């Protein structure tokens, strides 16, 4: 039970949450039910009644999950390198992780136009290797967008992993080796369970960031790959159908929120907490 | 040296003082010291800030140029009725019709504009002056493709296959092109089914659909696309960046759109807004804005056209341009937007 004397310290946080999260969210939900004759479910029915919208929702969730997988595959080796590395290597890795985060998302996105374009390094490499006879553009493709999203969101998974591993002695792997475990066994049975709380935190951040990344989705994905943020922008800024835009935003928030709750529940599981 | 010490109460006073001082510009603005003018982002924003801000300051007012696309301007003004974030809006007739319908702009008092008489009567709108005419057509890279004759050529000549980029119906430039294509391949400007059918028959054109003309400028720069629907201003901007870009008038006529400054309903800074409007239609401003990189067509009749602008369009040719029926377009636009998005996404 909370001590009576502790409550005043929580008040500022509560007030901030009510003012800047709960109230705007309530307004958003209110808008999504607004109809000419009072509250209505019409906007939600319109959203789910259109197969195109439902497909956009599924595509957005899929992009989020694919980016989670991509960043995990790329992030774990980098975090382990940091864990095993000396002071200099750690500083370099932290620098390389943080610098992109300090650069505007818009700048990073436009840099990807050059990288993925016909005259970019990927196309040049493919041609130099003889894998393709003509310049190839990955712009406006899901693969190109996935590559850009993985690079942009990679720090969000590396940093929680580093935070977890920094508290863990490196000698742990030596102990496992002495006990007869091979590299894969050490990774699967020792390191991954150890890193799981960090991974879960990273997954939440990456999924939320990817599924709401309007600029990158619009610029790299083009108009053929439509995701929920673009749908919301279209309804607000072009069609001025705010109630429908609110309903779509609530659906996006709820679907991201469900995943967040599920991952939080997993991270609090007794067996996982025990490993951490 | 004494240690720096601060009590909690002292910190509280300091924080409160900082908060109050941060609010000062807001109260100054509320007192009517300056105008916030919404302007299209990019070259418009740069040009208006450079040319108009000093002129308005000379008239005794501050001017803040706020970049926003016309649709975004509308959305923001709709979001705060009675307390508009902009004192003036910059838009074409398509958005003007929406603004009037939603009671977002007000009629102006021409007696407050000393340069009003220098405008041709067709540029003296009751909802604000026309500051330039955007002439639309086709931008192309002569290194990569031949000069297009018109919209039909883009679909029928294999030289353009996979090299043309389009935007959705949210863009005015795109809508004007689509209504022309509907006339060519369908029964009239609103026969958009003919346009959708045409795109279905030419899926290579759907690959190059992006969200805005700004993205197309970037892609053109990178050599990703060779053709896109544009205004003469887009081509002037690309040329100023050293790119090989040319403008083609479609054989069926070039769609044109007047760009107007409107007075937002409920603005608290009327005098500053009028000073800004007056500056925008003055000879001094338009003489500068007609030069590269903006090359805006001057609506002030005392301003002579440059050879570069005359190469695109002369004052006499203006009347022969195609001026779409925006009221009719706005009626269908939401439906067209949704249909086209679904078509593009496959």
XYZ file of C-alpha atoms in Angstrom:
622
model
C 0.000 0.000 0.000
C 1.267 3.451 -0.877
C 2.404 5.531 2.067
C 0.263 8.624 2.615
C 3.369 10.834 2.671
C 4.492 9.594 -0.753
C 1.374 10.658 -2.634
C 2.264 14.369 -3.176
C 5.331 13.316 -5.138
C 3.139 11.418 -7.590
C 0.765 14.355 -8.133
C 2.863 16.271 -10.732
C 3.243 13.114 -12.811
C -0.473 12.396 -12.511
C -1.368 15.940 -13.542
C 0.985 15.784 -16.522
C -0.467 12.431 -17.579
C -4.026 13.710 -17.326
C -3.236 16.979 -19.124
C -1.055 15.656 -21.928
C -2.168 12.059 -22.437
C -5.523 11.191 -20.891
C -7.336 14.378 -21.979
C -6.142 14.399 -25.612
C -6.856 10.673 -25.830
C -10.377 11.225 -24.461
C -10.931 13.987 -27.034
C -9.698 11.654 -29.777
C -12.014 8.859 -28.659
C -14.886 11.350 -28.376
C -14.289 12.542 -31.948
C -14.268 8.970 -33.214
C -17.840 8.466 -31.938
C -19.142 11.897 -33.014
C -22.137 11.844 -35.334
C -24.739 14.397 -36.399
C -27.364 12.903 -34.084
C -25.105 11.948 -31.161
C -22.711 9.083 -30.495
C -22.342 6.588 -33.317
C -20.243 3.589 -34.287
C -20.575 4.575 -37.909
C -16.940 5.656 -38.367
C -15.595 2.361 -37.061
C -18.058 0.511 -39.292
C -16.858 2.567 -42.280
C -13.244 1.791 -41.458
C -13.675 -1.956 -41.032
C -16.270 -2.144 -43.793
C -13.682 -1.187 -46.401
C -11.377 -4.082 -47.263
C -8.683 -1.594 -48.355
C -8.501 -0.066 -44.846
C -8.278 -3.459 -43.201
C -5.447 -4.428 -45.532
C -3.626 -1.196 -44.634
C -3.948 -2.059 -40.932
C -2.551 -5.554 -41.529
C 0.298 -4.150 -43.664
C 1.194 -1.690 -40.894
C 1.322 -4.436 -38.262
C 3.349 -6.621 -40.626
C 5.850 -3.829 -41.297
C 6.205 -3.327 -37.520
C 6.810 -7.024 -36.905
C 9.257 -7.388 -39.810
C 11.241 -4.421 -38.509
C 11.246 -5.984 -35.033
C 12.741 -9.170 -36.514
C 15.258 -7.239 -38.635
C 16.465 -4.994 -35.805
C 16.705 -8.005 -33.464
C 18.892 -9.944 -35.904
C 21.129 -6.909 -36.424
C 21.046 -5.614 -32.853
C 22.029 -8.748 -30.912
C 25.492 -9.163 -32.518
C 26.231 -5.454 -32.042
C 25.189 -5.602 -28.376
C 27.318 -8.725 -27.830
C 30.271 -7.029 -29.541
C 29.826 -4.119 -27.128
C 29.667 -6.551 -24.185
C 32.886 -8.293 -25.157
C 34.695 -5.231 -26.447
C 37.286 -3.082 -24.705
C 36.796 0.515 -23.652
C 37.660 2.009 -27.047
C 35.428 -0.346 -29.014
C 32.554 0.356 -26.603
C 32.952 4.088 -27.080
C 32.964 3.707 -30.846
C 29.849 1.502 -30.752
C 27.976 3.890 -28.471
C 28.996 6.808 -30.685
C 27.827 5.007 -33.841
C 24.545 4.071 -32.153
C 23.755 7.506 -30.755
C 24.838 9.723 -33.658
C 22.059 8.553 -36.019
C 19.540 9.132 -33.211
C 20.699 12.728 -32.927
C 20.130 13.248 -36.657
C 16.657 14.176 -37.804
C 14.498 11.302 -38.978
C 13.752 13.332 -42.113
C 17.456 13.634 -42.962
C 18.025 9.904 -42.443
C 15.018 9.120 -44.605
C 16.215 11.302 -47.465
C 19.684 9.753 -47.207
C 18.000 6.405 -47.849
C 16.632 7.746 -51.150
C 20.227 8.014 -52.346
C 21.221 4.614 -50.930
C 18.237 2.758 -52.399
C 18.139 4.622 -55.712
C 19.237 3.507 -59.164
C 22.620 5.204 -58.774
C 23.045 4.259 -55.110
C 25.625 1.929 -53.543
C 23.269 -1.060 -53.407
C 22.504 -0.882 -57.120
C 26.186 -0.284 -57.956
C 27.247 -3.272 -55.831
C 24.686 -5.578 -57.426
C 25.905 -4.534 -60.864
C 29.574 -4.879 -59.922
C 28.914 -8.406 -58.663
C 27.189 -9.229 -61.931
C 23.928 -10.069 -60.154
C 22.009 -7.645 -62.355
C 22.731 -6.135 -65.739
C 20.890 -2.849 -65.195
C 20.541 -0.307 -62.368
C 18.063 -1.482 -59.740
C 15.985 0.781 -57.546
C 14.638 -0.386 -54.210
C 12.661 2.817 -53.740
C 8.894 2.369 -53.340
C 9.374 -1.287 -52.434
C 8.566 -2.939 -49.136
C 12.096 -4.344 -48.963
C 13.609 -0.873 -49.354
C 11.298 0.508 -46.679
C 12.145 -2.374 -44.348
C 15.879 -1.739 -44.772
C 15.442 1.958 -44.006
C 13.214 1.263 -40.986
C 15.693 -1.288 -39.581
C 18.547 1.234 -39.771
C 16.480 4.068 -38.334
C 15.100 2.001 -35.442
C 18.211 -0.085 -34.700
C 19.364 2.119 -31.779
C 16.013 1.518 -30.066
C 16.882 -2.149 -29.632
C 20.645 -1.842 -29.146
C 20.426 0.558 -26.196
C 18.145 -1.603 -23.971
C 20.322 -4.631 -24.763
C 23.471 -2.751 -23.823
C 21.811 -1.616 -20.600
C 21.053 -5.247 -19.683
C 24.443 -6.633 -20.718
C 26.382 -3.880 -18.932
C 25.151 -5.320 -15.634
C 26.273 -8.832 -16.560
C 29.860 -10.108 -15.983
C 31.597 -11.247 -19.195
C 32.984 -14.250 -17.279
C 29.520 -15.800 -17.553
C 30.319 -17.178 -21.011
C 33.628 -18.577 -19.751
C 31.771 -20.379 -16.949
C 29.356 -21.856 -19.496
C 32.278 -22.912 -21.715
C 33.985 -24.600 -18.788
C 30.719 -26.457 -18.161
C 30.943 -27.809 -21.712
C 28.530 -25.586 -23.602
C 29.309 -24.648 -27.223
C 28.840 -21.130 -28.700
C 25.261 -21.741 -29.966
C 24.210 -23.350 -26.711
C 25.643 -20.418 -24.752
C 23.750 -18.006 -27.012
C 20.425 -19.833 -26.841
C 20.368 -21.054 -23.234
C 22.392 -18.364 -21.439
C 22.584 -15.093 -23.337
C 19.171 -14.849 -25.032
C 17.165 -15.492 -21.830
C 19.414 -12.975 -20.130
C 18.770 -10.387 -22.822
C 15.038 -11.040 -23.070
C 13.853 -8.138 -20.868
C 15.969 -5.777 -22.986
C 14.689 -7.362 -26.159
C 11.083 -6.977 -25.033
C 11.642 -3.290 -24.239
C 13.317 -2.836 -27.628
C 10.559 -4.684 -29.480
C 7.921 -2.386 -27.972
C 9.880 0.727 -28.963
C 10.677 -0.515 -32.478
C 7.125 -1.678 -33.198
C 5.586 1.590 -31.974
C 8.135 3.693 -33.851
C 7.835 1.770 -37.132
C 4.067 1.619 -37.223
C 3.807 5.383 -36.699
C 6.735 6.514 -38.863
C 4.819 8.701 -41.303
C 7.728 10.403 -43.090
C 9.758 7.271 -43.864
C 6.683 5.307 -44.901
C 5.559 8.074 -47.252
C 8.939 8.901 -48.773
C 10.537 5.455 -49.107
C 7.353 3.393 -49.414
C 5.771 5.738 -51.964
C 2.066 5.729 -52.590
C 1.828 2.026 -53.444
C 2.659 0.935 -49.906
C 0.004 2.607 -47.773
C 0.201 2.423 -43.964
C -2.109 3.651 -41.219
C -0.364 7.009 -40.527
C -0.758 7.956 -44.209
C -4.407 6.961 -44.047
C -4.913 9.226 -41.009
C -3.086 12.106 -42.718
C -5.244 11.685 -45.819
C -8.469 11.809 -43.797
C -7.362 14.851 -41.754
C -5.411 16.897 -44.268
C -7.074 16.100 -47.566
C -10.583 14.835 -46.952
C -11.143 16.698 -43.648
C -13.060 13.698 -42.300
C -11.874 14.083 -38.711
C -14.210 11.590 -37.054
C -13.015 8.829 -39.397
C -9.385 9.905 -38.872
C -9.966 9.722 -35.091
C -11.473 6.252 -35.402
C -8.447 5.075 -37.429
C -6.073 6.635 -34.865
C -7.901 4.865 -32.024
C -7.659 1.555 -33.895
C -3.896 2.104 -34.405
C -3.422 3.042 -30.747
C -5.398 0.049 -29.539
C -3.596 -2.429 -31.782
C -0.186 -1.063 -30.703
C -1.427 -0.943 -27.094
C -2.519 -4.604 -27.202
C 0.931 -5.668 -28.364
C 2.526 -3.501 -25.696
C 0.376 -5.060 -22.946
C 1.110 -8.565 -24.232
C 4.871 -7.950 -24.287
C 4.766 -6.329 -20.834
C 2.916 -9.349 -19.454
C 5.489 -11.663 -21.014
C 8.341 -9.626 -19.565
C 6.813 -9.940 -16.080
C 6.547 -13.696 -16.311
C 8.181 -15.346 -13.323
C 10.531 -17.514 -15.368
C 11.799 -14.552 -17.361
C 12.223 -12.368 -14.295
C 14.166 -15.237 -12.764
C 16.528 -15.311 -15.736
C 17.084 -11.567 -15.622
C 34.766 31.663 -4.774
C 31.421 31.104 -3.086
C 29.497 27.922 -3.734
C 26.393 28.402 -5.799
C 23.337 27.569 -3.721
C 19.690 27.720 -4.574
C 16.712 26.998 -2.357
C 13.676 25.120 -3.608
C 11.668 28.346 -3.338
C 14.289 30.204 -5.380
C 14.218 27.471 -8.012
C 10.418 27.755 -8.104
C 10.574 31.528 -8.705
C 13.210 31.040 -11.403
C 11.103 28.417 -13.198
C 7.995 30.610 -12.976
C 9.970 33.584 -14.323
C 11.259 31.508 -17.232
C 7.715 30.339 -18.003
C 6.367 33.900 -17.989
C 9.177 35.205 -20.211
C 8.576 32.327 -22.627
C 4.989 33.502 -22.968
C 5.977 37.084 -23.780
C 6.099 36.700 -27.585
C 2.596 35.240 -27.425
C 1.235 38.275 -25.641
C 3.161 40.560 -27.971
C 1.609 38.784 -30.925
C -1.829 38.998 -29.363
C -1.333 42.742 -29.082
C -1.242 42.954 -32.876
C 2.478 43.454 -33.488
C 2.745 41.176 -36.527
C 1.149 38.743 -38.917
C 1.665 35.025 -39.370
C 1.423 34.208 -43.065
C 1.044 30.646 -44.250
C 3.151 30.034 -47.341
C 3.913 26.949 -49.411
C 7.118 25.252 -48.252
C 10.323 25.293 -50.254
C 11.105 28.026 -52.751
C 7.923 29.999 -51.898
C 8.825 30.091 -48.231
C 12.426 31.194 -48.937
C 11.373 33.853 -51.415
C 8.572 35.307 -49.293
C 10.770 35.413 -46.192
C 13.610 37.101 -48.047
C 11.576 39.561 -50.101
C 8.437 40.348 -48.094
C 9.588 40.260 -44.466
C 11.809 43.400 -44.799
C 9.092 45.218 -46.743
C 6.451 44.520 -44.095
C 8.902 45.485 -41.356
C 9.444 48.799 -43.154
C 5.670 49.314 -42.944
C 5.940 48.879 -39.166
C 4.852 45.256 -38.637
C 6.503 41.924 -37.955
C 5.920 39.110 -40.399
C 6.311 35.417 -39.676
C 6.348 33.196 -42.740
C 4.973 29.770 -41.760
C 5.463 27.001 -44.337
C 2.473 24.693 -44.913
C 0.832 23.049 -47.883
C -2.593 24.444 -48.751
C -4.384 21.346 -47.423
C -2.436 21.545 -44.158
C -3.283 25.236 -43.806
C -6.961 24.368 -44.073
C -6.680 21.502 -41.579
C -4.916 23.697 -39.019
C -7.397 26.555 -39.330
C -10.294 24.107 -39.052
C -8.688 22.702 -35.890
C -8.814 26.029 -34.062
C -11.927 27.949 -35.108
C -12.026 31.482 -33.692
C -8.313 31.453 -32.915
C -6.622 30.799 -36.267
C -2.922 29.917 -36.242
C -2.394 31.969 -39.421
C -3.519 35.509 -40.196
C -3.394 34.884 -43.919
C -3.580 31.764 -46.087
C -2.027 31.101 -49.483
C -4.033 28.843 -51.734
C -5.484 28.026 -55.130
C -9.190 28.111 -56.040
C -9.626 24.430 -55.096
C -8.830 25.066 -51.449
C -10.415 28.537 -51.543
C -13.766 26.919 -52.311
C -13.376 24.663 -49.256
C -12.338 27.621 -47.091
C -15.379 29.651 -48.141
C -17.710 26.705 -47.631
C -16.362 26.197 -44.102
C -16.385 29.940 -43.285
C -12.617 30.071 -42.701
C -11.764 33.199 -44.722
C -13.311 36.668 -45.016
C -13.823 39.214 -47.780
C -11.139 41.880 -47.904
C -11.384 45.677 -47.916
C -9.440 46.746 -51.068
C -9.220 50.354 -49.840
C -6.562 49.147 -47.378
C -4.302 47.987 -50.230
C -2.394 50.808 -51.930
C -1.271 48.504 -54.763
C -4.754 47.114 -55.488
C -5.178 49.232 -58.647
C -2.043 47.733 -60.191
C -3.751 44.351 -60.482
C -5.725 43.312 -63.532
C -9.443 43.094 -62.567
C -9.315 39.321 -63.020
C -6.724 39.195 -60.204
C -8.804 41.360 -57.810
C -10.714 38.667 -55.945
C -13.247 39.616 -53.283
C -11.524 37.079 -51.004
C -8.030 38.434 -51.654
C -5.555 39.314 -54.392
C -4.030 36.867 -56.847
C -0.281 37.062 -56.358
C 0.745 34.807 -59.220
C -0.622 32.331 -61.739
C 0.756 28.830 -61.623
C 0.966 27.412 -65.113
C 1.051 23.629 -65.146
C 2.394 21.157 -67.630
C 4.941 18.384 -67.887
C 8.518 18.456 -66.573
C 10.975 16.175 -68.351
C 14.658 15.354 -68.404
C 15.832 15.772 -72.027
C 18.825 13.505 -71.339
C 16.520 10.580 -70.638
C 13.323 11.079 -72.652
C 12.096 13.009 -75.710
C 9.904 16.091 -75.239
C 6.353 14.876 -74.527
C 3.622 16.207 -76.799
C 1.018 15.926 -74.128
C -0.688 13.560 -71.694
C -1.691 11.070 -74.415
C 1.947 10.717 -75.430
C 2.936 9.637 -71.917
C 0.651 6.614 -72.137
C 1.093 5.715 -75.809
C 4.796 6.334 -76.479
C 6.942 3.463 -75.107
C 9.813 5.940 -74.546
C 8.068 7.009 -71.315
C 7.341 3.539 -69.986
C 8.287 3.341 -66.289
C 9.837 6.823 -66.308
C 6.782 8.907 -65.394
C 5.839 9.764 -61.821
C 2.352 10.752 -60.672
C 0.836 11.885 -57.398
C -2.565 11.178 -55.892
C -5.672 13.349 -56.177
C -4.710 15.328 -53.063
C -2.338 17.375 -55.218
C -3.850 20.248 -57.213
C -1.270 19.779 -59.949
C -2.242 16.120 -60.266
C -5.990 16.813 -60.247
C -5.610 19.344 -63.055
C -3.648 16.795 -65.114
C -6.184 14.027 -64.399
C -9.140 16.183 -65.473
C -7.318 16.866 -68.759
C -6.597 13.139 -69.209
C -10.270 12.427 -68.492
C -11.172 14.792 -71.338
C -8.762 13.012 -73.709
C -9.572 9.399 -72.852
C -13.073 9.788 -71.419
C -16.239 11.775 -71.936
C -15.257 14.913 -69.996
C -13.222 16.353 -67.104
C -15.146 14.399 -64.477
C -15.047 11.015 -66.204
C -12.399 9.690 -63.838
C -13.354 6.054 -64.478
C -11.626 6.474 -67.846
C -8.466 7.621 -66.051
C -8.538 4.715 -63.592
C -9.061 2.322 -66.501
C -6.102 3.868 -68.285
C -3.826 3.374 -65.264
C -4.993 -0.231 -64.941
C -3.983 -0.743 -68.576
C -0.576 0.860 -67.885
C 0.577 -0.533 -64.524
C 4.135 0.701 -65.205
C 2.849 4.232 -64.476
C 1.461 3.182 -61.088
C 4.940 2.210 -59.893
C 5.973 5.860 -59.869
C 3.089 7.213 -57.789
C 4.338 9.204 -54.788
C 2.739 11.477 -52.203
C 3.696 14.945 -53.375
C 5.358 17.080 -56.021
C 8.126 17.807 -53.512
C 9.033 14.098 -53.432
C 9.026 14.101 -57.225
C 11.516 16.989 -57.290
C 13.855 14.912 -55.088
C 13.400 11.827 -57.272
C 13.995 13.867 -60.436
C 17.209 15.172 -58.890
C 18.331 11.607 -58.177
C 17.570 10.443 -61.730
C 14.893 8.062 -60.430
C 12.201 9.583 -62.651
C 12.347 11.463 -65.933
C 8.849 12.979 -66.203
C 6.340 14.432 -63.767
C 3.363 16.802 -63.758
C 4.575 20.180 -62.557
C 4.260 23.951 -62.563
C 6.695 26.250 -64.347
C 7.957 27.118 -60.844
C 9.026 23.501 -60.249
C 11.077 23.512 -63.438
C 12.600 26.911 -62.616
C 13.652 25.526 -59.239
C 15.195 22.386 -60.766
C 17.071 24.498 -63.308
C 18.390 26.754 -60.559
C 19.860 23.619 -58.952
C 21.797 22.948 -62.153
C 19.592 20.104 -63.371
C 18.665 19.439 -66.948
C 14.921 19.967 -66.669
C 12.559 21.292 -69.308
C 8.893 22.271 -69.338
C 6.422 21.013 -71.950
C 3.007 22.581 -72.564
C 0.519 19.760 -73.200
C -0.935 19.962 -76.724
C -4.430 20.089 -75.208
C -3.598 23.251 -73.256
C -1.833 24.019 -70.005
C -3.929 23.903 -66.841
C -3.470 27.020 -64.742
C -4.286 27.983 -61.170
C -4.273 31.465 -59.650
C -2.574 31.609 -56.245
C -4.309 33.954 -53.822
C -3.646 35.416 -50.391
C -6.707 35.169 -48.128
C -7.557 36.843 -44.865
C -8.337 34.282 -42.174
C -11.629 34.744 -40.353
C -11.028 35.859 -36.777
C -7.525 37.195 -37.332
C -6.373 39.565 -34.587
C -3.752 41.261 -36.748
C -5.706 42.827 -39.583
C -3.399 45.789 -40.268
C -0.282 43.621 -40.399
C -2.084 41.129 -42.667
C -3.064 43.922 -45.080
C 0.510 45.263 -45.022
C 1.736 41.808 -46.031
C -0.862 41.469 -48.802
C 0.013 44.913 -50.116
C 3.710 44.049 -50.139
C 3.058 40.805 -52.039
C 1.327 42.628 -54.918
C 3.711 45.582 -54.994
C 5.963 46.203 -57.989
C 9.068 46.097 -55.786
C 8.256 42.574 -54.516
C 7.058 41.105 -57.807
C 10.106 42.484 -59.635
C 12.217 40.280 -57.343
C 9.911 37.253 -57.283
C 9.867 37.019 -61.099
C 13.620 36.277 -61.078
C 15.126 32.791 -60.634
C 14.860 30.563 -58.702
C 11.140 31.301 -58.193
C 10.247 32.914 -61.548
C 6.713 33.681 -60.381
C 4.398 35.111 -63.004
C 3.757 38.738 -61.919
C 0.142 39.791 -61.505
C 1.094 43.442 -61.046
C 0.655 44.932 -64.526
C 3.524 47.386 -64.026
C 5.963 44.496 -63.756
C 7.518 43.479 -67.078
C 7.852 39.764 -67.791
C 11.358 38.336 -67.991
C 12.405 36.495 -71.186
C 12.476 33.248 -69.138
C 8.849 33.684 -68.019
C 7.761 34.741 -71.511
C 9.275 31.506 -72.803
C 6.710 29.689 -70.631
C 3.731 32.012 -71.009
C 2.905 35.605 -71.977
C 0.152 37.811 -70.540
C -1.888 37.281 -73.728
C -1.543 33.482 -73.481
C -2.876 33.492 -69.910
C -6.447 33.731 -71.159
C -5.942 30.619 -73.308
C -4.943 28.463 -70.329
C -7.256 25.766 -68.978
C -8.981 26.815 -65.730
C -10.668 23.797 -64.112
C -14.040 23.950 -62.373
C -12.903 23.533 -58.764
C -16.393 23.453 -57.281
C -17.161 20.426 -59.437
C -13.760 18.867 -58.667
C -14.226 19.326 -54.899
C -17.574 17.563 -55.137
C -15.923 14.400 -56.465
C -12.473 14.711 -54.938
C -12.905 12.552 -51.789
C -14.265 9.701 -53.867
C -11.492 10.027 -56.461
C -8.822 10.102 -53.744
C -10.092 6.898 -52.150
C -10.525 5.114 -55.478
C -7.078 6.099 -56.724
C -5.354 5.099 -53.458
C -6.991 1.673 -53.600
C -6.006 1.322 -57.259
C -2.385 2.297 -56.585
C -2.062 -0.029 -53.603
C -3.280 -2.838 -55.828
